[in-house]
Structures are given as structure tokens and as C-alpha cells.
mmCIF file of C-alpha atoms in Angstrom:
data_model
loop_
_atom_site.group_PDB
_atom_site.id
_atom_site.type_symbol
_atom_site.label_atom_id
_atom_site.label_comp_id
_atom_site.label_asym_id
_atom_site.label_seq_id
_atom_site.Cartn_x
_atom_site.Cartn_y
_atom_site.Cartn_z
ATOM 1 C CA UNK A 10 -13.866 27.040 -18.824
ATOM 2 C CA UNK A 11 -13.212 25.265 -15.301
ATOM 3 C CA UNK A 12 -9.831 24.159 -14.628
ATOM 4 C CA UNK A 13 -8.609 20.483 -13.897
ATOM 5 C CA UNK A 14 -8.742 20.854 -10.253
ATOM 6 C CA UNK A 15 -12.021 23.254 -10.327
ATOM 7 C CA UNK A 16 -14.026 20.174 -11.632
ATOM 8 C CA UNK A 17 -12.652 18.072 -9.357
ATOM 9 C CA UNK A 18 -12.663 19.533 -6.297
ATOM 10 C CA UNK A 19 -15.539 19.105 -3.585
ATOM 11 C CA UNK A 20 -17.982 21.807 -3.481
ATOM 12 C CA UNK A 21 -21.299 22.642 -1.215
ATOM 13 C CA UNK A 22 -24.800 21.552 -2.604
ATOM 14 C CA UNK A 23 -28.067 21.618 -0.663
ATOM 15 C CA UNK A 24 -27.320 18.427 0.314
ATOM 16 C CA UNK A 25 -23.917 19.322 1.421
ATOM 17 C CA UNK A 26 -20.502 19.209 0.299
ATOM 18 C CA UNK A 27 -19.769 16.442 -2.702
ATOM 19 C CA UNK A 28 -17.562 15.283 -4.729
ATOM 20 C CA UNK A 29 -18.368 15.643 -8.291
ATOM 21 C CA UNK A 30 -16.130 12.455 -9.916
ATOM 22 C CA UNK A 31 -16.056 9.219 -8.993
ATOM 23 C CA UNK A 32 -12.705 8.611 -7.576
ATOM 24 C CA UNK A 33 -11.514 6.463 -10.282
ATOM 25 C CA UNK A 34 -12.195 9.014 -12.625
ATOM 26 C CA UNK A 35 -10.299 11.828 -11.039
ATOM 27 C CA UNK A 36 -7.145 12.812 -12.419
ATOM 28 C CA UNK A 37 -5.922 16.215 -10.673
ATOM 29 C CA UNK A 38 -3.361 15.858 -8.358
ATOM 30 C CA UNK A 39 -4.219 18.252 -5.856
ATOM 31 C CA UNK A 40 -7.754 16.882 -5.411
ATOM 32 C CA UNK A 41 -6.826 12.974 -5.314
ATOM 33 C CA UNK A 42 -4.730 14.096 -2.375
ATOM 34 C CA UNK A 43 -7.381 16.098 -0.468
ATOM 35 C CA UNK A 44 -9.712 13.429 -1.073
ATOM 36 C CA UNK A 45 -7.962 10.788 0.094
ATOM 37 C CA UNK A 46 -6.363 12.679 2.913
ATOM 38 C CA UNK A 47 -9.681 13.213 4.151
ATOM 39 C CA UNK A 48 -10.652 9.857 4.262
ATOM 40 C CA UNK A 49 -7.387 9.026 6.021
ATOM 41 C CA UNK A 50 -8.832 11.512 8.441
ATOM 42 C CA UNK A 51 -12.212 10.046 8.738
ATOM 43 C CA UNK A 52 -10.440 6.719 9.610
ATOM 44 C CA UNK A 53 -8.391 7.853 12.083
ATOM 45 C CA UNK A 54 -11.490 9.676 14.094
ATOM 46 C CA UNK A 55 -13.524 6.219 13.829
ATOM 47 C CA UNK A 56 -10.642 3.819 14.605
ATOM 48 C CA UNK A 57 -8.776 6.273 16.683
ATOM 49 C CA UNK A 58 -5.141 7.052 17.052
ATOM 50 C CA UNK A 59 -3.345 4.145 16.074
ATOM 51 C CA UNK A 60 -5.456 3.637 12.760
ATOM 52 C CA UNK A 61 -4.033 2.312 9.772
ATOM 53 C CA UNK A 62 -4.855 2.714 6.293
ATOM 54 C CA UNK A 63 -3.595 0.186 3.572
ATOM 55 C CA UNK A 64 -3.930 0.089 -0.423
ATOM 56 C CA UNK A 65 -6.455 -2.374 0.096
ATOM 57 C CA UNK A 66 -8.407 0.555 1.816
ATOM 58 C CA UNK A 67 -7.839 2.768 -0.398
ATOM 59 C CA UNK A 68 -9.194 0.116 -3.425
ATOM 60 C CA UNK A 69 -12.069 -0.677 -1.469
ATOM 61 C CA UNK A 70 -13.025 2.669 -1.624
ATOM 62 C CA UNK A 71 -12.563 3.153 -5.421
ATOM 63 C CA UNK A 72 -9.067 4.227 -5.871
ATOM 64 C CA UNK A 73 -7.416 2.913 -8.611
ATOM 65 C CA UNK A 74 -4.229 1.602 -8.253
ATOM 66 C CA UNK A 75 -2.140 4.017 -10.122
ATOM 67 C CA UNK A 76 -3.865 6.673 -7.934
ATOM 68 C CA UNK A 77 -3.041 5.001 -4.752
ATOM 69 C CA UNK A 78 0.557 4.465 -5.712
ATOM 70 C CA UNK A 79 0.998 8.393 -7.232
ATOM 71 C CA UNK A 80 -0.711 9.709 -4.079
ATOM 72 C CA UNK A 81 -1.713 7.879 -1.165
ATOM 73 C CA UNK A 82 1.848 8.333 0.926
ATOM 74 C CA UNK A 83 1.477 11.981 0.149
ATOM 75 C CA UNK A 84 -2.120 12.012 1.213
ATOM 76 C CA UNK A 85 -1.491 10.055 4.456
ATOM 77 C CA UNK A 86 1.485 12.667 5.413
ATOM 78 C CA UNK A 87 -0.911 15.641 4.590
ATOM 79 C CA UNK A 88 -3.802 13.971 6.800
ATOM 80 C CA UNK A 89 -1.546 12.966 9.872
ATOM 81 C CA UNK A 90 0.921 16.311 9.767
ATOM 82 C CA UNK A 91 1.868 16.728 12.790
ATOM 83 C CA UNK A 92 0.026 14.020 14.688
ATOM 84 C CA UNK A 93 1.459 10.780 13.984
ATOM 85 C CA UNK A 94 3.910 9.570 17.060
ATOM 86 C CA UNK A 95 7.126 8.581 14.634
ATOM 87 C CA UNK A 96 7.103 12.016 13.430
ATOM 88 C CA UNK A 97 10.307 14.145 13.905
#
């Protein structure tokens, strides 16, 4: 049997790579946070360096707000490590 984070986690098809749950539906952690660090990412190469992401983003997108709340700080420091001008 696949784990949690197995069935959750984005994989390559033919098509490319997917995600296989809605985003609402995910529960796992580890794969809410890659998720929605990638987005983060994806935001910050369209809008460029001093993009911003808010909740409202992230509900647009599908994420629930118990999601965004649990995750999306963690997510946001995971997709800006390193680059982000306020960082120590």
C-alpha cells in the first residue's frame, strides 16, 4: 500500500509531471508544502523579485484555509530560502 505522501506527491505522466489530488483534498504535510512552495516559485519568476503571495492567492488557487494557515509561511520560507532580501 502507498503511503500518505506517496499518493500525494507529484509524479511524471506522458503528459508530464501532475499532481494527483486536488489541493483541497490533500492532507500530507510534506506535499502541501512542496506544492505550494512551488507555486510561490512560479509567482516569483512571472512577477519577478519583489512578488508577493497572500492567502487570498493561495484560496484562489484551491487551498483551503486550514491548509494555508498550517503551511503556507513554511512553504513561502522553503520557496524563497536564501533569496528573499530581509533574510539574515
Amino acid at each position: 500500500m502507498l503511503s500518505t505522501t506517496r499518493k500525494q506527491t507529484r509524479f511524471a505522466t506522458h503528459d508530464g509531471h501532475i499532481w494527483p489530488q486536488p489541493r483541497q483534498r490533500m492532507t500530507d504535510a510534506r506535499a502541501i508544502r512542496k506544492r505550494m512552495a512551488e507555486e510561490v516559485k512560479a509567482e516569483i519568476n512571472r512577477a519577478g523579485a519583489d512578488a508577493t503571495i497572500s492567502a487570498d492567492d493561495f484560496r484562489r488557487l484551491g487551498w483551503t484555509d486550514g491548509q494555508i494557515n498550517l503551511h503556507a509561511a513554511a512553504a513561502i520560507d522553503a520557496a524563497t530560502a536564501g533569496k528573499r532580501r530581509d533574510a539574515a
